Coordinates of C-alpha atoms in Angstrom, one line a residue:
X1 CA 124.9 47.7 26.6
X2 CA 122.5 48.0 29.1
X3 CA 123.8 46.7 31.8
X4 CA 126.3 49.6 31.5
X5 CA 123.7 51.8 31.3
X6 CA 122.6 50.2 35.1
X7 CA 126.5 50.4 36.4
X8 CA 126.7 53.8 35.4
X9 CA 123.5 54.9 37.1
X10 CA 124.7 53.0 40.4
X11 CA 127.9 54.3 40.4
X12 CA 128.4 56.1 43.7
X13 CA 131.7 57.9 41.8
X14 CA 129.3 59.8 39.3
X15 CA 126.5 60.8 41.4
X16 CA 126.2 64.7 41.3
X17 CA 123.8 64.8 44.6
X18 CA 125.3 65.4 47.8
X19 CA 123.4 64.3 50.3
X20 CA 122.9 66.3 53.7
X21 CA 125.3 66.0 56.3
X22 CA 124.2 64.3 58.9
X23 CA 124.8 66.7 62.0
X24 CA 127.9 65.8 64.8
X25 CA 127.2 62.9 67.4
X26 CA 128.1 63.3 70.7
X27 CA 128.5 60.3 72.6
X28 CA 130.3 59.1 76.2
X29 CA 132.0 55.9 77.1
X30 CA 130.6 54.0 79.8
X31 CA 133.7 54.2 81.9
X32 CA 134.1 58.2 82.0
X33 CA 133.4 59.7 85.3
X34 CA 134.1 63.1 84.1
X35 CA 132.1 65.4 81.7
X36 CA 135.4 66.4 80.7
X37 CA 136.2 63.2 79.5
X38 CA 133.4 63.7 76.7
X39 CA 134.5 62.1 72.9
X40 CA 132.9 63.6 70.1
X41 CA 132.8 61.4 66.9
X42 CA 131.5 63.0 63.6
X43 CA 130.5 61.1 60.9
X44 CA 129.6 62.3 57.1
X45 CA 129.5 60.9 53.6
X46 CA 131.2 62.8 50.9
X47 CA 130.4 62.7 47.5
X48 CA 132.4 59.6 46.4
X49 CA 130.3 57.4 48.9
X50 CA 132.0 56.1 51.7
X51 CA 131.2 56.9 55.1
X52 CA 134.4 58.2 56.9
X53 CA 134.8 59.2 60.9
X54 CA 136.9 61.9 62.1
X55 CA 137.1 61.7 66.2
X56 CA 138.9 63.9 68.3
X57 CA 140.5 62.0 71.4
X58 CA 140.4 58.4 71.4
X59 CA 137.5 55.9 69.5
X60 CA 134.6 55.5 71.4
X61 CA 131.6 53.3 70.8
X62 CA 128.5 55.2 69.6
X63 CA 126.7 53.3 71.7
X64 CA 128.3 53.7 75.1
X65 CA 125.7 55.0 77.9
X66 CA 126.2 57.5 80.3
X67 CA 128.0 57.1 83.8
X68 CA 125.5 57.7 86.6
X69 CA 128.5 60.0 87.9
X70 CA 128.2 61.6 84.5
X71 CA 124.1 62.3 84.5
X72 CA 124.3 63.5 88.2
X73 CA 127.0 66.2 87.0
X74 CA 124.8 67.2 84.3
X75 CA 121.7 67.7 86.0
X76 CA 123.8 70.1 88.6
X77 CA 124.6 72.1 86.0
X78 CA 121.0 72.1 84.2
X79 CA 119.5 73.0 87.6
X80 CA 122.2 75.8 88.3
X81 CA 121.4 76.8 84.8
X82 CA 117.5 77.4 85.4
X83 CA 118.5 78.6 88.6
X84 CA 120.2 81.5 87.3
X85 CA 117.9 82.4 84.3
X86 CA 114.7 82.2 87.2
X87 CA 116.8 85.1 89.0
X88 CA 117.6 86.6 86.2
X89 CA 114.0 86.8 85.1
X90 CA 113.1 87.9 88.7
X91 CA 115.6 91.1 88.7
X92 CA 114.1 92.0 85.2
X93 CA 110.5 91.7 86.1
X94 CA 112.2 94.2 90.0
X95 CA 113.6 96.5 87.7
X96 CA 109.9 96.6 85.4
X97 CA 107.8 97.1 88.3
X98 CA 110.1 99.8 89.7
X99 CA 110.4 101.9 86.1
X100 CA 106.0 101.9 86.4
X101 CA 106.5 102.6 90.1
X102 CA 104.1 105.5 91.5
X103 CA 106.1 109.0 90.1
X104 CA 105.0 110.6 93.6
X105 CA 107.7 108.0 95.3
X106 CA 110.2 108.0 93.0
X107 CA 110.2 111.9 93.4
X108 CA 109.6 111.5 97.5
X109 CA 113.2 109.3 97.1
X110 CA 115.3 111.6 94.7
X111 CA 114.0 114.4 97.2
X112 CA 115.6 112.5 100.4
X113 CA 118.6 110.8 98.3
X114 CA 119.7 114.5 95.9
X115 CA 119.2 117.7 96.2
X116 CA 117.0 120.2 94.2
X117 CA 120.2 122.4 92.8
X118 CA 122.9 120.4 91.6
X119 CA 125.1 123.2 92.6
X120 CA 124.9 122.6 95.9
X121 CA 126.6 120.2 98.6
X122 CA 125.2 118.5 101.4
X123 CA 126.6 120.7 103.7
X124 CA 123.8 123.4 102.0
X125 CA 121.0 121.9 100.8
X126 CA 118.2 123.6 102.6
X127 CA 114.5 123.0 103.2
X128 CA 111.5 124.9 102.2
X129 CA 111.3 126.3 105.5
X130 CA 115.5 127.4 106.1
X131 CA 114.9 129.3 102.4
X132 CA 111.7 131.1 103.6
X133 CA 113.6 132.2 106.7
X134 CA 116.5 133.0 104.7
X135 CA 115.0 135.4 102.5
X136 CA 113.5 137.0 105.4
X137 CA 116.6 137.6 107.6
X138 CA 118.2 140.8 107.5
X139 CA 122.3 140.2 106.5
X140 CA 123.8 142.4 109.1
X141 CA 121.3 142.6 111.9
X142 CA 121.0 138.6 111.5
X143 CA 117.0 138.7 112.3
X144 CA 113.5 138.9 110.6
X145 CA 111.3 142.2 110.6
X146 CA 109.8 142.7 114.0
X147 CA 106.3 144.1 111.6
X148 CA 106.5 140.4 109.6
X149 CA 103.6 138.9 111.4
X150 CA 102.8 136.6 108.4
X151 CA 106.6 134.4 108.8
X152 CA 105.1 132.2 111.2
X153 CA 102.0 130.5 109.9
X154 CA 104.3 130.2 106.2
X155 CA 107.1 128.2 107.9
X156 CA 104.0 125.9 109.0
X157 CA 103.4 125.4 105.8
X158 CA 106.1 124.9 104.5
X159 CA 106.6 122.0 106.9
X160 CA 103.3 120.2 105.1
X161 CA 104.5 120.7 101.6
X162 CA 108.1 119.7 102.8
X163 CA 107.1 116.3 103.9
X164 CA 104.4 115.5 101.0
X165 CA 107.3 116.5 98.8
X166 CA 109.2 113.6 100.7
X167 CA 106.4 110.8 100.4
X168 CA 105.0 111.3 104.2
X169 CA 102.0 113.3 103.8
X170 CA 99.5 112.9 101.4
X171 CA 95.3 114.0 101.0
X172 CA 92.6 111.6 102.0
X173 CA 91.7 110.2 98.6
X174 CA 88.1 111.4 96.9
X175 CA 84.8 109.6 97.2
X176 CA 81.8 109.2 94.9
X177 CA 81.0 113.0 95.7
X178 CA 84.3 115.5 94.9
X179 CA 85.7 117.3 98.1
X180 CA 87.4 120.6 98.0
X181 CA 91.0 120.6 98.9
X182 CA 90.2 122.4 102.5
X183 CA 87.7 119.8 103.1
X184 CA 89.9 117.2 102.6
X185 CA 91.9 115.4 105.8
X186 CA 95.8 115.4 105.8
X187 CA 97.2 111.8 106.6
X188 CA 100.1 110.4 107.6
X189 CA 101.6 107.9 104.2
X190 CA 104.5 106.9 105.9
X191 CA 106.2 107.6 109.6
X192 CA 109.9 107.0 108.4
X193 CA 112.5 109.8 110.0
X194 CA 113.2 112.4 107.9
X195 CA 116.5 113.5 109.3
X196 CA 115.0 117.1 110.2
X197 CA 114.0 117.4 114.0
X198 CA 111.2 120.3 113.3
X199 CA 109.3 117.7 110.7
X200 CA 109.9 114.8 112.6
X201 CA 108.0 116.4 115.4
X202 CA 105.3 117.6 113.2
X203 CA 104.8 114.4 111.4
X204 CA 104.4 112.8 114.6
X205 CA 101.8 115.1 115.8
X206 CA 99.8 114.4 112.9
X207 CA 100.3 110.4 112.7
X208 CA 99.1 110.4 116.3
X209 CA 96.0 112.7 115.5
X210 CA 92.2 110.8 115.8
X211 CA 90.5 111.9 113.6
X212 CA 92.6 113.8 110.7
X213 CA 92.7 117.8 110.5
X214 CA 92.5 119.5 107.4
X215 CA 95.5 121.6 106.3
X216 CA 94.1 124.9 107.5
X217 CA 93.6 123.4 110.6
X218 CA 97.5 122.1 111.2
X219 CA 98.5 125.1 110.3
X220 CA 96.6 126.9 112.4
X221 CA 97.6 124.0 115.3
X222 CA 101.2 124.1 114.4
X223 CA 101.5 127.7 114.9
X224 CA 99.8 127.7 118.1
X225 CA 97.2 130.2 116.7
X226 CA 94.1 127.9 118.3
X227 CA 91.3 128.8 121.0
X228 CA 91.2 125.1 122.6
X229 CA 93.4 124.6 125.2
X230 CA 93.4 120.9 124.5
X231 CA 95.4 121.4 121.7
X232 CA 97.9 123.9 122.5
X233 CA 100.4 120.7 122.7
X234 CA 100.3 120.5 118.9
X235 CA 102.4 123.6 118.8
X236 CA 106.3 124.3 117.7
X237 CA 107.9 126.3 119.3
X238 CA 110.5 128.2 118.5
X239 CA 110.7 127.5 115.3
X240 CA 112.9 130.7 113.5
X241 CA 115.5 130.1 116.6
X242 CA 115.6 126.0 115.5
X243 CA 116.0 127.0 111.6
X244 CA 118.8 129.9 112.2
X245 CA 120.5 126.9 114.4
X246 CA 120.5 124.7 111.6
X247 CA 121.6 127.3 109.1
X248 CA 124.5 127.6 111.8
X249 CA 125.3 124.1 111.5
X250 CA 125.1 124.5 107.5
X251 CA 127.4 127.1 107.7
X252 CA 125.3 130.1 106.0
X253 CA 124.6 132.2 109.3
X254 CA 126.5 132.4 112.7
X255 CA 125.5 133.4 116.3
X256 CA 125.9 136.4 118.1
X257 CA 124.1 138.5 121.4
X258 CA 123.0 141.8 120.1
X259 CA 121.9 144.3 123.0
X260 CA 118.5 145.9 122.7
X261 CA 118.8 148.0 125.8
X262 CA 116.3 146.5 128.2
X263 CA 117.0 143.1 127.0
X264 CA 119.9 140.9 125.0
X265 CA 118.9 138.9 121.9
X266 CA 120.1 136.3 120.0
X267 CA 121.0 136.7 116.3
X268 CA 122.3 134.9 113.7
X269 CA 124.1 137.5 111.1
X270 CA 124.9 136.1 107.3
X271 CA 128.4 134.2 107.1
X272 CA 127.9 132.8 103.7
X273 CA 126.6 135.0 101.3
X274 CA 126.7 132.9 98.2
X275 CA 124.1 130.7 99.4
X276 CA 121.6 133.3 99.8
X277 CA 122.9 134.8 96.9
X278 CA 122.7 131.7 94.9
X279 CA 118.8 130.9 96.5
X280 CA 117.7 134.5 95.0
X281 CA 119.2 134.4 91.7
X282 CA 117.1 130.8 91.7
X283 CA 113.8 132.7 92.8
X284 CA 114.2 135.8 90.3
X285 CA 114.8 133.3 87.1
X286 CA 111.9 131.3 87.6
X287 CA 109.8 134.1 86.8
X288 CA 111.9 135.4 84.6
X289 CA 114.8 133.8 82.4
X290 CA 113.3 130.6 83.0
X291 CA 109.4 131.7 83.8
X292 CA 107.6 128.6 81.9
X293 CA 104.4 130.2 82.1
X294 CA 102.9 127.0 83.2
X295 CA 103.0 125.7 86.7
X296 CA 102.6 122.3 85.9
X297 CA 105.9 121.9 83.9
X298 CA 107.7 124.0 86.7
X299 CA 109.9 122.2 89.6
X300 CA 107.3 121.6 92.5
X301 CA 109.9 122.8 95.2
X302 CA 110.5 126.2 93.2
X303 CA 106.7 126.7 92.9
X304 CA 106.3 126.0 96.8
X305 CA 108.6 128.1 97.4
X306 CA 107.5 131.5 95.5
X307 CA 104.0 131.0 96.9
X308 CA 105.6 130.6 100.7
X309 CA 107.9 133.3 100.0
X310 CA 105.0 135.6 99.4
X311 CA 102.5 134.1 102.1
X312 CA 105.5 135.1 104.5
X313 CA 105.7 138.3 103.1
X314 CA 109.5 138.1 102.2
X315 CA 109.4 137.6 98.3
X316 CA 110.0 141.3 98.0
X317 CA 113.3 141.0 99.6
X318 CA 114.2 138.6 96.7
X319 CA 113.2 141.1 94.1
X320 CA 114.8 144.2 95.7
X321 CA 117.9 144.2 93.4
X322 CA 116.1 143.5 90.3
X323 CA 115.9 146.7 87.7
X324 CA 112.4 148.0 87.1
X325 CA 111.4 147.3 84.7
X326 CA 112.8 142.8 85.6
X327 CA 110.8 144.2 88.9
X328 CA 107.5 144.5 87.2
X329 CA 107.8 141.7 85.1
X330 CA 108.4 139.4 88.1
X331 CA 105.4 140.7 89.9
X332 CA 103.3 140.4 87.2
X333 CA 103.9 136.9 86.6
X334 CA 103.7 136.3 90.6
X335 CA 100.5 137.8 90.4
X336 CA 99.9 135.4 87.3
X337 CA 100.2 132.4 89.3
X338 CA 98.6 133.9 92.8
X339 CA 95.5 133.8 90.4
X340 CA 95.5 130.4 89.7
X341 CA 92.5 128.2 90.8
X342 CA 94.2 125.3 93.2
X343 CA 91.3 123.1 92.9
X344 CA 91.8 123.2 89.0
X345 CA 95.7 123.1 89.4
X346 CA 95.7 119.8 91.7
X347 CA 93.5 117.2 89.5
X348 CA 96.2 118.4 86.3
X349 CA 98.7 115.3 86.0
X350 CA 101.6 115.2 88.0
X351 CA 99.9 117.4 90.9
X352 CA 100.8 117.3 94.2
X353 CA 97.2 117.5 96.0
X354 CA 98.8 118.2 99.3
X355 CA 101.2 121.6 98.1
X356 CA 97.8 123.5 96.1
X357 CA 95.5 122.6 99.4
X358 CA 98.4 124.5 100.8
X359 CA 98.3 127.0 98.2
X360 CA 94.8 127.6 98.6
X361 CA 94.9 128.3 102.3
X362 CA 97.5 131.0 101.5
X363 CA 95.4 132.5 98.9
X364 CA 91.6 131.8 99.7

C-alpha cells in the first residue's frame, strides 16, 4: 500500500504542475562562417515529462562555439548599430536646441526665407522702405509730393528696422544702470548680404563705424542731414530713384521722362495696381477689421510700417478711400499707438528693441 502511495506521487504522468518553459537557445556550429547559417534549437518539457527538441535546420551541438568569422560579423553590426542610434540621438538633441533657439533668429530667417503676406510672390514681396515709397507716389504722375519733406529721413528708418527685422542689427545690451533707447548704440549682429543693395550699403557703413552711433544719429547720417563734413560719406544717395528702380524690376511701377519745362524728369507711373491696392487694404485693416488693440500681439513688420507711414507723412494717402466715419476710427487708433511709451513697449516680451528706439525718434 504504501509504496503505491510513493509511485503515485512520483509519477511524472499525474503531476498537475507545469513547470516554466525554459526560454529558446540559440546556438552556432563551430564550422559556420556565416551568421546566416545560425541553428536555433528549442528545448521544453511538457507535462508528461520528457524533455523533447524541436530544431529548425539541421542538429547542432549546444555546445558549439562561435567562428571567429562569425564574432567579427557580429561586432560590425553591433558597432553599426550604436553608430546609428549616436546619430540618431545627435539629430534629436539638433532639432531640440533649434525648437529653444533665440525667437529673434528664427523670425530674422522666416523674414529672409517667406514673405510677410502669403498672398504674395517673390516677384512682389517688398521692403519696409518700397511700401513707404509706394504709398507716397502719386499713380499717374508716378512721383512723391514736392511739399513731403518728411519721406526722406522715414525711408532711413525704415532701413534700421528692415535689417533688425532680418537678424543684422540689434541694441547694445543694458548694464547695471538702464539706458534709454536713444542712448543706446546700434551694432552690427551679423554682416551676411541681404540681397537688397540700399541695405547692404548701409549695413556696411555701420559695421565699419568706431565707435557705434545711436539710431538718431544714423538716421540723421544716412540722410545726409549732418554739419561734419567728415561724415558726409555715410550718406545714400538717391535713395527714392533706387526704390522706384526696384519697384520697376518687381513689376509694380514703370519708367517714363515727364517734361517740367526748364528741365526733364524721371518718373515711375503705377503699372500694377493690385499691389498697392493689396498693401492699402493691409494698412486700413490693421487698425480696423483686424485692429488688436495691443501692439505686442500685432505683426512687427505691419506695426513698422504704420508708424513709418506716418513719420513720412504718407499714411493719409492710405486712408483717403476709407468712409468717415472707418476714417476716424483709423486715426483714432493711429493716434492710440503714436501715444505709446517706446521705452515701456521694448522691455514687453517679444520686443524688438531696435524698431521702438526707432519709434521713439519719430515720435519724441
Amino acid at each position: 500500500m504504501h509504496l503505491l502511495l510513493l509511485a503515485t506521487v512520483l509519477s511524472p504522468t499525474v503531476s498537475h504542475t507545469t513547470p516554466s518553459l525554459p526560454p529558446p537557445c540559440w546556438t552556432v556550429p563551430s564550422d559556420v562562417n556565416s551568421p546566416r547559417s545560425v541553428r536555433a534549437v528549442h528545448t521544453h518539457r511538457p507535462r508528461g515529462g520528457r524533455v523533447s527538441v524541436r530544431a529548425w535546420g539541421a542538429p547542432v551541438s549546444p555546445l558549439s562555439p562561435l567562428s571567429p568569422a562569425v564574432m567579427s560579423s557580429l561586432t560590425q553590426r553591433s558597432s553599426g548599430l550604436v553608430q546609428r542610434r549616436t546619430e540618431a540621438s545627435r539629430s534629436a538633441a539638433a532639432a531640440a536646441a533649434a525648437a529653444v533657439s533665440d525667437p529673434e533668429e528664427e523670425e530674422a530667417r522666416r523674414t529672409d526665407e517667406d514673405s510677410d503676406d502669403p498672398e504674395d510672390s517673390k516677384e512682389t514681396r517688398l521692403t519696409l522702405m518700397e511700401e513707404v515709397l509706394l504709398l507716397g507716389l502719386k499713380d499717374r504722375e508716378g512721383y512723391t509730393s514736392f511739399w513731403n519733406d518728411c519721406i526722406s529721413s522715414g525711408l532711413r528708418g525704415c532701413m534700421l528696422i528692415e535689417l533688425a527685422l532680418r537678424g543684422r542689427l540689434q541694441l547694445e545690451t543694458n548694464g547695471m544702470r538702464r539706458k534709454a533707447l536713444l542712448a543706446r548704440k546700434v551694432l552690427c549682429k551679423s554682416d551676411a548680404p541681404t540681397g537688397d543693395v540700399l541695405l547692404d550699403e548701409a549695413l556696411k557703413h555701420i559695421k565699419e563705424t568706431q565707435p557705434p552711433e545711436t539710431v538718431q544719429s544714423w538716421v540723421e547720417l544716412l540722410s545726409g542731414e549732418t554739419w561734419n563734413p567728415l561724415k558726409l560719406h555715410y550718406q545714400l544717395r538717391n535713395v527714392r530713384e533706387r526704390l522706384a528702380k526696384n519697384l520697376v524690376e518687381k513689376g509694380v511701377l514703370t519708367t517714363e521722362k515727364q517734361n517740367f519745362l526748364l528741365f526733364d524728369m524721371t518718373t515711375h507711373p503705377l503699372t500694377n495696381s493690385t499691389i498697392k491696392q493689396r498693401l492699402i487694404r493691409k494698412v486700413q485693416e490693421a487698425v480696423l477689421e483686424k485692429w488688436v488693440n495691443e501692439p505686442q500681439r500685432m505683426d512687427k513688420r505691419l506695426l513698422a510700417l504704420i508708424f513709418l507711414a506716418h513719420s513720412s507723412d504718407v499714411l493719409e494717402n492710405a486712408f483717403a478711400p476709407l468712409l468717415d466715419e472707418q476714417y476716424d476710427l483709423a486715426m483714432k487708433r493711429v493716434r492710440l499707438l503714436l501715444e505709446l511709451e517706446p521705452e515701456i513697449e521694448s522691455t514687453k516680451p517679444n520686443a524688438n528693441e531696435l524698431l521702438w528706439a526707432v519709434v521713439a525718434a519719430f515720435t519724441k
